[in-house]
CSV table of N, CA and C in Angstrom, one decimal:
chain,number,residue,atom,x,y,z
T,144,UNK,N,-19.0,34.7,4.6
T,144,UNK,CA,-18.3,33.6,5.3
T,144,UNK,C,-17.3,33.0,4.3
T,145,UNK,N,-16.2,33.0,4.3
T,145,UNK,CA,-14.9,32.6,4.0
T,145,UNK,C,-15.3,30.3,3.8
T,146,UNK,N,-15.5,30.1,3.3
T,146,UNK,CA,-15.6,28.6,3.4
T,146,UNK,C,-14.2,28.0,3.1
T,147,UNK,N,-12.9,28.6,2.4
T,147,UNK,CA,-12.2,27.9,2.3
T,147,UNK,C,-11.3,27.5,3.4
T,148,UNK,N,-11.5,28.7,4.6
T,148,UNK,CA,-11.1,28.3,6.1
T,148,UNK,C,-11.8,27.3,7.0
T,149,UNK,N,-12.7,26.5,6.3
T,149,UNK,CA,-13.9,26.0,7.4
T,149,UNK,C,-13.4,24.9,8.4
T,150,UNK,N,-13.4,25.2,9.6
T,150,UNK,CA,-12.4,24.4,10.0
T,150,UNK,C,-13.4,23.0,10.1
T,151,UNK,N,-12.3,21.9,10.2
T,151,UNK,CA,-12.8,20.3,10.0
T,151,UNK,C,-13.4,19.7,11.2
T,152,UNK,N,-14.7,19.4,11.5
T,152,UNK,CA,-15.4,19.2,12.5
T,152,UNK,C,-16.0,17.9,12.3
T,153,UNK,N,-15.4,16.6,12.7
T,153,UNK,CA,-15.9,14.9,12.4
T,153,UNK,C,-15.9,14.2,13.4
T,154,UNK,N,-15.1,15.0,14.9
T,154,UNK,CA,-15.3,14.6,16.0
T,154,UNK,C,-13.8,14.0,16.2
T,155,UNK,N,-12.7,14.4,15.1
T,155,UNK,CA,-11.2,13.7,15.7
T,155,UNK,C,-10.9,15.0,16.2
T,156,UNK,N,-10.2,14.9,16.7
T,156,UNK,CA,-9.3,16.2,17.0
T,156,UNK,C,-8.2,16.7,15.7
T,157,UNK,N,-7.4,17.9,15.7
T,157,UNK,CA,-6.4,17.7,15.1
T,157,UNK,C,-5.3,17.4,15.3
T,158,UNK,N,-5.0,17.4,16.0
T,158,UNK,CA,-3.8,16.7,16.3
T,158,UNK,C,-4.1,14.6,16.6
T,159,UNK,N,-5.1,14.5,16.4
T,159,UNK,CA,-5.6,12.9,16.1
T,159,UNK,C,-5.5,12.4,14.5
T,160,UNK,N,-6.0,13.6,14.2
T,160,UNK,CA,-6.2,13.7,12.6
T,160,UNK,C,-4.9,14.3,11.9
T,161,UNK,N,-4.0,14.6,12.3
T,161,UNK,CA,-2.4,14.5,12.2
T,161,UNK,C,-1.5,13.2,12.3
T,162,UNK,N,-1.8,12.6,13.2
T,162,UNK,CA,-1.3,11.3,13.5
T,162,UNK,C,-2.2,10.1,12.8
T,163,UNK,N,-2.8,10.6,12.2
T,163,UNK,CA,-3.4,9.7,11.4
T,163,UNK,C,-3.3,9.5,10.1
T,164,UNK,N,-3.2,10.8,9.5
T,164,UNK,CA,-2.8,11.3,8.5
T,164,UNK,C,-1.1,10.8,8.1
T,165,UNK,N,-0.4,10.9,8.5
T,165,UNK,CA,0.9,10.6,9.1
T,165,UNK,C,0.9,9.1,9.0
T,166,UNK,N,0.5,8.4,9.5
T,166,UNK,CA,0.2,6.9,9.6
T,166,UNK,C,0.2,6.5,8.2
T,167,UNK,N,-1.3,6.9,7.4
T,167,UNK,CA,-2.0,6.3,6.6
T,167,UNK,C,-0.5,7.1,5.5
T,168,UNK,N,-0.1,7.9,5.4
T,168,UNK,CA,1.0,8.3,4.4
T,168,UNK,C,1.8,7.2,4.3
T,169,UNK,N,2.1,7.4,5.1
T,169,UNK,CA,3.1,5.6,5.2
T,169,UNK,C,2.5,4.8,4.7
T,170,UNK,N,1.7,4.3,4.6
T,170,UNK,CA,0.9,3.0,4.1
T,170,UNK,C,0.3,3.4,2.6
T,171,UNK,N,0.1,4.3,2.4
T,171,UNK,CA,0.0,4.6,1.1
T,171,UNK,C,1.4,4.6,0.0
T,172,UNK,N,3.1,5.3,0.4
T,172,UNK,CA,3.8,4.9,0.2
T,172,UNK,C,4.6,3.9,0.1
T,173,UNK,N,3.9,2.9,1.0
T,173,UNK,CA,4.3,1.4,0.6
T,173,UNK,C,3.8,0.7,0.1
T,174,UNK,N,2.1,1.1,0.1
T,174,UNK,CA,2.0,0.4,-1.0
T,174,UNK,C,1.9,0.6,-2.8
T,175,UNK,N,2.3,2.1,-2.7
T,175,UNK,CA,2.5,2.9,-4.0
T,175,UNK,C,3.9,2.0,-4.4
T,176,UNK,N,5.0,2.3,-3.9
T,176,UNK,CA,5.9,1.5,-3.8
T,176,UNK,C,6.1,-0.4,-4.5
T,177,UNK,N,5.3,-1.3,-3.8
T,177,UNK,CA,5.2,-2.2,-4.0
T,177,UNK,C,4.0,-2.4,-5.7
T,178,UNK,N,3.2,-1.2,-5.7
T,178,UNK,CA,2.9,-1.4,-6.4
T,178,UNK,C,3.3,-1.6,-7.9
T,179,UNK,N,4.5,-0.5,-7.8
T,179,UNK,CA,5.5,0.2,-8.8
T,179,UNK,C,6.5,-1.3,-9.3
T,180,UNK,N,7.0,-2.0,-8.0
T,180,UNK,CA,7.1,-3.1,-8.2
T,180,UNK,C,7.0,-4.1,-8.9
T,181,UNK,N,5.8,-4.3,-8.5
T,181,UNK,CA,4.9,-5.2,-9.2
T,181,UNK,C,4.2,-5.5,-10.2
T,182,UNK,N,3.9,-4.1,-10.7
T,182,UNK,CA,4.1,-3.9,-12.3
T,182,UNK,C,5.5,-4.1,-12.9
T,183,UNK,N,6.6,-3.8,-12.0
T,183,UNK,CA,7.9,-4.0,-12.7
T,183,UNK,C,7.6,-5.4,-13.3
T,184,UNK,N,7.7,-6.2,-12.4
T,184,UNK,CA,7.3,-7.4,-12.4
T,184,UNK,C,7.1,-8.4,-12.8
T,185,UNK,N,5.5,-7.5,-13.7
T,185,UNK,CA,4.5,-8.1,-14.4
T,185,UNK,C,5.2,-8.1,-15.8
T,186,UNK,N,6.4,-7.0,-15.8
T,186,UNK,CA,7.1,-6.7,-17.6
T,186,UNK,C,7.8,-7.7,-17.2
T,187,UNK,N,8.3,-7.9,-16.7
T,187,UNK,CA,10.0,-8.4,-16.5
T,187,UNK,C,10.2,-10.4,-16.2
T,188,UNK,N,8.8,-11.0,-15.8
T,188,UNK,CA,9.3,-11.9,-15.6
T,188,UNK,C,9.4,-13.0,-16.6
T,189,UNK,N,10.4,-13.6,-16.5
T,189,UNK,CA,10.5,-14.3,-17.5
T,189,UNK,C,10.3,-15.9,-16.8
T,190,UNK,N,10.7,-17.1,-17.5
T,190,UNK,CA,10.9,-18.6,-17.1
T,190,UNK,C,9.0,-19.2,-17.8
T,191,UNK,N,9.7,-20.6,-16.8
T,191,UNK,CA,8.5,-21.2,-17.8
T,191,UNK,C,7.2,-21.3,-16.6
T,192,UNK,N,7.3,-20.2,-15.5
T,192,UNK,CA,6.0,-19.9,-14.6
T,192,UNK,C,5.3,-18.5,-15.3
T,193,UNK,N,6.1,-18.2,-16.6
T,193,UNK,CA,5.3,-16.5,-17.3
T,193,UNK,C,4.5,-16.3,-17.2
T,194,UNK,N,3.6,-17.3,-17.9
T,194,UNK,CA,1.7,-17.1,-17.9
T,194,UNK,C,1.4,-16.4,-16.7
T,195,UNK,N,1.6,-17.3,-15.8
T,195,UNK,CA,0.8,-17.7,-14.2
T,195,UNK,C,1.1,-16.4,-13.6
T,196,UNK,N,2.1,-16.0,-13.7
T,196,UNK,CA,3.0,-15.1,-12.9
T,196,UNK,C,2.9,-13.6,-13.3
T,197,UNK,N,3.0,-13.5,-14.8
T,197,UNK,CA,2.2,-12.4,-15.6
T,197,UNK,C,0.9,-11.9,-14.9
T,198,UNK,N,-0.3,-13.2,-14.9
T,198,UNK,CA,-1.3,-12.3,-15.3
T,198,UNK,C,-1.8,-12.3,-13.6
T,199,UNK,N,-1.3,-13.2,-12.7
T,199,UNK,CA,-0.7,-13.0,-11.1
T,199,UNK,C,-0.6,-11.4,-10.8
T,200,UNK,N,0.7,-11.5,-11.1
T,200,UNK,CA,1.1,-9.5,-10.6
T,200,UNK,C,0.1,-8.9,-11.6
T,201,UNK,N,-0.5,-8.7,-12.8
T,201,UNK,CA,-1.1,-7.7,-13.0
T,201,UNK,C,-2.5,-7.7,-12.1
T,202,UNK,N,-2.9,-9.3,-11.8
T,202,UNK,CA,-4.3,-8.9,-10.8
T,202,UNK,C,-3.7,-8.1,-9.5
T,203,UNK,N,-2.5,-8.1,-9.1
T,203,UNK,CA,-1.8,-7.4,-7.6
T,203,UNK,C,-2.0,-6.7,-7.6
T,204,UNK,N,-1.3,-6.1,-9.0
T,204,UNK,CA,-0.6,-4.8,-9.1
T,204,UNK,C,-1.9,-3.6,-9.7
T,205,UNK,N,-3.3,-4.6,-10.3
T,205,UNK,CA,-4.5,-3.8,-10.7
T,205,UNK,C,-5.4,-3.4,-8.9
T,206,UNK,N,-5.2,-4.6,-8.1
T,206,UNK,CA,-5.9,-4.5,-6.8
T,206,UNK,C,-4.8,-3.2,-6.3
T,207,UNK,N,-3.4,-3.3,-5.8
T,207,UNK,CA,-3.2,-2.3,-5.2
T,207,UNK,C,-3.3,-0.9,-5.9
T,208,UNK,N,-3.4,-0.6,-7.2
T,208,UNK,CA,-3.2,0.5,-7.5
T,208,UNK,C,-5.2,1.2,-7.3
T,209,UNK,N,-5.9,0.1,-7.7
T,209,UNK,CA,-7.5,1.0,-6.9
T,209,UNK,C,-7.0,1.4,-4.9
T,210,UNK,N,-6.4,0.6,-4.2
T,210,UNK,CA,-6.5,0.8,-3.1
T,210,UNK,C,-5.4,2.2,-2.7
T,211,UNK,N,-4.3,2.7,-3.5
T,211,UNK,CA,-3.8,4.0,-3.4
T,211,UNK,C,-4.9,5.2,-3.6
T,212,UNK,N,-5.9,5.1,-4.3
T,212,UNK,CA,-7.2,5.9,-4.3
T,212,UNK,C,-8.3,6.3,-2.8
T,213,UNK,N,-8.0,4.9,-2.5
T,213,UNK,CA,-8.7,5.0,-1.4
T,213,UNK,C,-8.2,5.5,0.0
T,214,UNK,N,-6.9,4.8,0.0
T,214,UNK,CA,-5.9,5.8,0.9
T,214,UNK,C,-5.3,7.0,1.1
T,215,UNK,N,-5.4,7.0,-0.1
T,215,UNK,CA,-5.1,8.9,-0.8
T,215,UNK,C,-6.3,10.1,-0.4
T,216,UNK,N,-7.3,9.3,-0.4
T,216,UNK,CA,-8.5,9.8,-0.6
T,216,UNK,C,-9.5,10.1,1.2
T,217,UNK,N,-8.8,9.3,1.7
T,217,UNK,CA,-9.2,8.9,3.2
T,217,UNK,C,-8.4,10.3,3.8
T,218,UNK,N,-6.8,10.3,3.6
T,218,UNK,CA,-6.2,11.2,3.5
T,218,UNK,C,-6.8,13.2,3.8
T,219,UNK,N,-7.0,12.9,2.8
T,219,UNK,CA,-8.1,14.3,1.8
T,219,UNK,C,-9.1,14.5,2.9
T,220,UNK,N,-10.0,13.3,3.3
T,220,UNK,CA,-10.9,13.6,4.1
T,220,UNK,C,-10.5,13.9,5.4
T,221,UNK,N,-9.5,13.5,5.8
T,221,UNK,CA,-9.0,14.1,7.2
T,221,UNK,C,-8.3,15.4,7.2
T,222,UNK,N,-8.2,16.2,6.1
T,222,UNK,CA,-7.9,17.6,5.7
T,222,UNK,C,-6.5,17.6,5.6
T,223,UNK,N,-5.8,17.0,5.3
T,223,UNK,CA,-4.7,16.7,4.2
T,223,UNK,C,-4.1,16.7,3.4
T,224,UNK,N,-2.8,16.9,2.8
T,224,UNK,CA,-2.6,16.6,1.6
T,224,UNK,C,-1.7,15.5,1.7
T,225,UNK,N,-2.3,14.9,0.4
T,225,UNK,CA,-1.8,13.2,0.4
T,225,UNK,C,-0.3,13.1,-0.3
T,226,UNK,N,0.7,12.5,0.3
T,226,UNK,CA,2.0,12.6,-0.5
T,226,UNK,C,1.9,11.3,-2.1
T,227,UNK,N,2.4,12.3,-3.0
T,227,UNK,CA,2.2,12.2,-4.5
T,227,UNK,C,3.4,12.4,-5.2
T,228,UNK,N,4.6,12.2,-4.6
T,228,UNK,CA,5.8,12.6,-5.6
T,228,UNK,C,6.6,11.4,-5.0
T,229,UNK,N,7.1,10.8,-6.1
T,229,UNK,CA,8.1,10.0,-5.5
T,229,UNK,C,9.5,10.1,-5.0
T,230,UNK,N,9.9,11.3,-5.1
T,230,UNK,CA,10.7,11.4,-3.8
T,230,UNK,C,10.0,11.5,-2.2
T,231,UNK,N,8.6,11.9,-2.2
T,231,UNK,CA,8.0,11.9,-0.9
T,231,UNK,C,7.7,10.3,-0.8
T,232,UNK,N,7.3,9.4,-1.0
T,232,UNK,CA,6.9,8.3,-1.8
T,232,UNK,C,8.2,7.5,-1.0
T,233,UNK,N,9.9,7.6,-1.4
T,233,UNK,CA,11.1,7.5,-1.2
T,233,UNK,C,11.0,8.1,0.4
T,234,UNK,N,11.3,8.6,0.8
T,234,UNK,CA,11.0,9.4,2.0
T,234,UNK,C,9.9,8.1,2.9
T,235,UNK,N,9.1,8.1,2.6
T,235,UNK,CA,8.3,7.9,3.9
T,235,UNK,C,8.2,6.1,3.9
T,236,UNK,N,8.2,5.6,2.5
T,236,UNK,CA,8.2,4.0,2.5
T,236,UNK,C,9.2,3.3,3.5
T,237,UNK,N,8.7,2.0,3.7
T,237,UNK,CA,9.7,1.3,4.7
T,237,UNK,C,10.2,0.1,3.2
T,238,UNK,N,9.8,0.5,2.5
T,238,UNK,CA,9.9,-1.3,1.4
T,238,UNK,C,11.5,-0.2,0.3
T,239,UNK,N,11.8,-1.4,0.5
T,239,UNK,CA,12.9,-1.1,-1.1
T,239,UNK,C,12.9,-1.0,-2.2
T,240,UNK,N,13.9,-0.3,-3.3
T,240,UNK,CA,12.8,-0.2,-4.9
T,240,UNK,C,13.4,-1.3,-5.4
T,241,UNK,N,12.7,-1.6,-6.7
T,241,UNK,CA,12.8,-3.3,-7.4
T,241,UNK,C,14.9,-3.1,-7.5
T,242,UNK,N,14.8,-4.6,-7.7
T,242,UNK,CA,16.2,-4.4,-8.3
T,242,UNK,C,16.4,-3.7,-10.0
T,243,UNK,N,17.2,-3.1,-10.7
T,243,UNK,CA,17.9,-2.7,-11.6
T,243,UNK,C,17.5,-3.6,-12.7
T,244,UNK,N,18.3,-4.9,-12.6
T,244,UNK,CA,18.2,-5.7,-13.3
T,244,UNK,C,17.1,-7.0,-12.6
T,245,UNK,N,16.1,-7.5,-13.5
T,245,UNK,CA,15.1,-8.0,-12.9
T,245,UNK,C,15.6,-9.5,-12.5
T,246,UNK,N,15.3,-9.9,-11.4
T,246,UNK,CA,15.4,-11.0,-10.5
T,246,UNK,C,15.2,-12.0,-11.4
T,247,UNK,N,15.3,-13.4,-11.0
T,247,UNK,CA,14.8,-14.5,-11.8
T,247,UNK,C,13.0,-14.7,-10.8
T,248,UNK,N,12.3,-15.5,-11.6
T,248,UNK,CA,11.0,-15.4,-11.6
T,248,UNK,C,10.5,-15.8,-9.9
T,249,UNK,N,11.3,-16.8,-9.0
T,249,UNK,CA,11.7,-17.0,-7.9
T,249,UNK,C,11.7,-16.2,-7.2
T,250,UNK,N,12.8,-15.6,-7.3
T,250,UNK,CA,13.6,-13.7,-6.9
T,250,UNK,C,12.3,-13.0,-6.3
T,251,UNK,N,11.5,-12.7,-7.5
T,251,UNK,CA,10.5,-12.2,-7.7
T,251,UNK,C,9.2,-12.4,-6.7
T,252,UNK,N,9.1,-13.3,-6.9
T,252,UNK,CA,7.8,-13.6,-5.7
T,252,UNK,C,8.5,-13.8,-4.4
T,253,UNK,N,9.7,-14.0,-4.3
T,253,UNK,CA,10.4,-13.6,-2.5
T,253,UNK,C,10.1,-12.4,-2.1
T,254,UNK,N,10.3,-11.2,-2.8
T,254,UNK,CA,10.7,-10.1,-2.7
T,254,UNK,C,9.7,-9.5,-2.7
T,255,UNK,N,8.1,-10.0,-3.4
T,255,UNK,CA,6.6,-9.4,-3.4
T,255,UNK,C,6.5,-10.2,-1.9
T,256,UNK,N,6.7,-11.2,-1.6
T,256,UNK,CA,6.3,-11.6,-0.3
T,256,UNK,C,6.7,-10.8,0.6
T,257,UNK,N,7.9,-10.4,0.7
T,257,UNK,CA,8.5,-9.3,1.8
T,257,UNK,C,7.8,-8.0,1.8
T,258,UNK,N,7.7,-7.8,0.5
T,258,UNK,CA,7.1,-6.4,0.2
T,258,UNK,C,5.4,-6.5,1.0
T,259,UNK,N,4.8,-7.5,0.6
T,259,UNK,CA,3.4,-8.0,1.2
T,259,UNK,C,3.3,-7.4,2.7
T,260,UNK,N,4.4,-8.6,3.1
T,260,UNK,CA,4.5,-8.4,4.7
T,260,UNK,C,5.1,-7.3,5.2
T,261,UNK,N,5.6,-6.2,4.4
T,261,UNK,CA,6.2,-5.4,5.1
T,261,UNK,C,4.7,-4.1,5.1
T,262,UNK,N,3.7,-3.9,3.6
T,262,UNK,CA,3.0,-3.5,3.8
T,262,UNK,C,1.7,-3.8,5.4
T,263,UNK,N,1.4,-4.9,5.5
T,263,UNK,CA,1.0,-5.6,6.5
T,263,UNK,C,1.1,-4.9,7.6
T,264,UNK,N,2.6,-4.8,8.0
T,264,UNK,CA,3.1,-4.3,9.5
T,264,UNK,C,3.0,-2.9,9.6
T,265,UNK,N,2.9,-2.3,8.3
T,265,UNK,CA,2.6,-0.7,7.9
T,265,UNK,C,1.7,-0.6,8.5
T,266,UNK,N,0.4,-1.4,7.8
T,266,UNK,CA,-1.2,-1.2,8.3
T,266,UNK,C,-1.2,-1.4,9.6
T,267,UNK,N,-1.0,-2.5,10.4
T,267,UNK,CA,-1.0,-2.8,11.7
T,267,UNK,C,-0.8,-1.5,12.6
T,268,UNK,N,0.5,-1.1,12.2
T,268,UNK,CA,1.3,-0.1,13.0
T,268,UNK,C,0.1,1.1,13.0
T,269,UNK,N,-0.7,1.7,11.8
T,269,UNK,CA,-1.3,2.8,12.2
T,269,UNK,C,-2.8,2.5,13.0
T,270,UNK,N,-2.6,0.8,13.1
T,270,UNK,CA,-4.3,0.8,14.1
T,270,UNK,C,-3.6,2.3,15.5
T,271,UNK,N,-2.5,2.1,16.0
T,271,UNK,CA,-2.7,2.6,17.3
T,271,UNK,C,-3.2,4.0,17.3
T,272,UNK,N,-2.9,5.2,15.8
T,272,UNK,CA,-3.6,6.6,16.0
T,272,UNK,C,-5.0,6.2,15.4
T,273,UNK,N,-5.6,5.1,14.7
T,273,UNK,CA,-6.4,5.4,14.5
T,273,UNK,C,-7.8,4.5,15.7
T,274,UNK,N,-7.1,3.7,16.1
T,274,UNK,CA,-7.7,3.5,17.7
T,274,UNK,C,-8.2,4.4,18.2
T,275,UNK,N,-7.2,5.0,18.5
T,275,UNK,CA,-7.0,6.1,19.7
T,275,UNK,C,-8.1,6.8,19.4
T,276,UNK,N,-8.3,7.4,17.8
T,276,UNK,CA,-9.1,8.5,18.0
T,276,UNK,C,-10.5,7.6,17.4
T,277,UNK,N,-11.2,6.4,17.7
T,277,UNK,CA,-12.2,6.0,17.2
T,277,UNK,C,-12.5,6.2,15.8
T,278,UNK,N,-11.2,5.8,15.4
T,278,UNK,CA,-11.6,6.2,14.1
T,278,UNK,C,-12.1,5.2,13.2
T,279,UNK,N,-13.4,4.9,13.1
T,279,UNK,CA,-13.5,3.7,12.2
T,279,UNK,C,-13.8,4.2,10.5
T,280,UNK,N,-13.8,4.5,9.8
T,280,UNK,CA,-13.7,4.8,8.9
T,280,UNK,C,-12.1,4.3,8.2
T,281,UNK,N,-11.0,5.1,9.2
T,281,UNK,CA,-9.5,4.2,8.5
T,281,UNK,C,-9.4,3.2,9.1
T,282,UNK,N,-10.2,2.5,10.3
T,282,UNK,CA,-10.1,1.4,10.5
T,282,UNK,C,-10.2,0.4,9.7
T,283,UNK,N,-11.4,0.9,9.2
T,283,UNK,CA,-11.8,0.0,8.2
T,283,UNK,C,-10.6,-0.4,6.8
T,284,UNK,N,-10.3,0.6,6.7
T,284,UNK,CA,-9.2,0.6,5.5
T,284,UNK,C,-8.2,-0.2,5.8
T,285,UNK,N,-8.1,0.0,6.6
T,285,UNK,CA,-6.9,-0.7,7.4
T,285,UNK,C,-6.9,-2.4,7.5
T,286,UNK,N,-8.4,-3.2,8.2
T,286,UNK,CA,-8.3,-4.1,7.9
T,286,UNK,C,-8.7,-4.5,7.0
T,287,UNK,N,-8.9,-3.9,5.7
T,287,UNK,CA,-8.8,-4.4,4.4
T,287,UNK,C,-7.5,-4.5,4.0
T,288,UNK,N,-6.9,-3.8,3.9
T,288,UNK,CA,-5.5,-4.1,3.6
T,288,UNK,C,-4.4,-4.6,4.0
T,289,UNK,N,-4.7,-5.3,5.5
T,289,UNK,CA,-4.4,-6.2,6.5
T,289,UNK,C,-4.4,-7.8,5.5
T,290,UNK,N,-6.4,-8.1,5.5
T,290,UNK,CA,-6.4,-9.1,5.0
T,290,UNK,C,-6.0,-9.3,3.3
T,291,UNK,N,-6.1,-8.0,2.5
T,291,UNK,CA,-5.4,-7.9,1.2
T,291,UNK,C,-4.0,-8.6,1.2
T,292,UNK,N,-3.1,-8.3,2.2
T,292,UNK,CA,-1.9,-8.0,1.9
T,292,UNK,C,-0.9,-9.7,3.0
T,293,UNK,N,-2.2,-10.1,4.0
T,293,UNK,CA,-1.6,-11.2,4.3
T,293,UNK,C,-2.0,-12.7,3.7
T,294,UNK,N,-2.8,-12.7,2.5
T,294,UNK,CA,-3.3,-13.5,1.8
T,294,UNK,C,-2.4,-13.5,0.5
T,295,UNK,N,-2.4,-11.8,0.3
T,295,UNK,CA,-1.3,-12.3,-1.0
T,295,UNK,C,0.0,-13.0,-0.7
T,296,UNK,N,0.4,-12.3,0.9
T,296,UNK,CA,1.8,-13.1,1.1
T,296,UNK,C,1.9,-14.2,1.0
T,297,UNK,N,0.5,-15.1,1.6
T,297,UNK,CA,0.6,-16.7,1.8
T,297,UNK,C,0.4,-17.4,0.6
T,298,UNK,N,0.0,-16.7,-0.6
T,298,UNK,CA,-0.4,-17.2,-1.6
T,298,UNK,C,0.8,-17.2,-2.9
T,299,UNK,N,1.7,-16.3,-2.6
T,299,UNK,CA,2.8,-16.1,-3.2
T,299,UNK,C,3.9,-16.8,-2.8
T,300,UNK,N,3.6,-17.3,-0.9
T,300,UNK,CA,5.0,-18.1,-0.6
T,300,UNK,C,4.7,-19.3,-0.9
T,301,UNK,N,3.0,-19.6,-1.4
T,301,UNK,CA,2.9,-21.2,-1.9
T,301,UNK,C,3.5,-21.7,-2.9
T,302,UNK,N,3.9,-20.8,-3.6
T,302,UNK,CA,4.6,-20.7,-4.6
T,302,UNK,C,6.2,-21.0,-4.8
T,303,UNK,N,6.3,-20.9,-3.4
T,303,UNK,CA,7.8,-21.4,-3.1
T,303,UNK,C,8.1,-22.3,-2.8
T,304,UNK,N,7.1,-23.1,-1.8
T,304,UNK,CA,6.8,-24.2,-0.9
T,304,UNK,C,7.3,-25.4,-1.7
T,305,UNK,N,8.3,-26.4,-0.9
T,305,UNK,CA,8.5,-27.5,-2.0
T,305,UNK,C,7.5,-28.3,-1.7
């Protein structure tokens, strides 16, 4: 018996487990993305919020980069291969890359909030394949990274708030 053919039997379909696959790529690319970011960030910000703001993005940017593991990995389990090159990375994100020259410290947390909420609507968007096929395992993933990512937003625009 050939095992490396074995076909994938978890109760999705494939073509369920395509569109899901598909989904969760996106959301792994934005948040690879944002993550890349946010380490930018973490080097780059300067003013007299540095401390706060430093050791801020590196807790972000240490939380998202375990959660690219998991999404990567969820990936894998649906018989996959997970995109890993950042021109694929470029390709499939909805978020934009950091500016060139780094933003003022302000700049900075606008643009992680956008990034937040843009991850957010990523996640949201793949509830509908992974609804469809009962999938709770990426459900699950999903609203974790729901409430990851709409708590950092609010907690970063407090930061703006006069």
């Amino acid at each position: 018996m050939d095992l490396s053919k074995m076909k994938i039997n978890i109760g999705i379909s494939d073509d369920d487990r395509e569109n899901i696959t598909k989904a969760l790529s996106k959301l792994l690319a934005d948040s690879y993305t944002l993550y890349l970011k946010t380490h930018n960030f973490h080097w780059n910000v300067t003013g007299p919020m540095f401390n706060t703001l430093h050791n801020m993005f590196m807790d972000q940017y240490t939380e998202l980069w375990n959660a690219l593991d998991v999404i990567a990995e969820r990936i894998r389990a649906l018989g996959h291969f997970a995109p890993g090159s950042y021109k694929a990375f470029a390709e499939l994100s909805s978020l934009e890359d950091a500016p060139a020259i780094p933003p003022s410290a302000e700049e900075m947390i606008a643009i992680l909030v956008k990034g937040h909420e843009a991850v957010a609507r990523t996640a949201r968007e793949a509830f509908t394949a992974v609804e469809k096929a009962n999938d709770q395992p990426s459900a699950d993933i999903l609203t974790q990274r729901l409430d990851i990512h709409e708590k950092t937003a609010w907690m970063l625009r407090s930061l703006l708030a006069n």
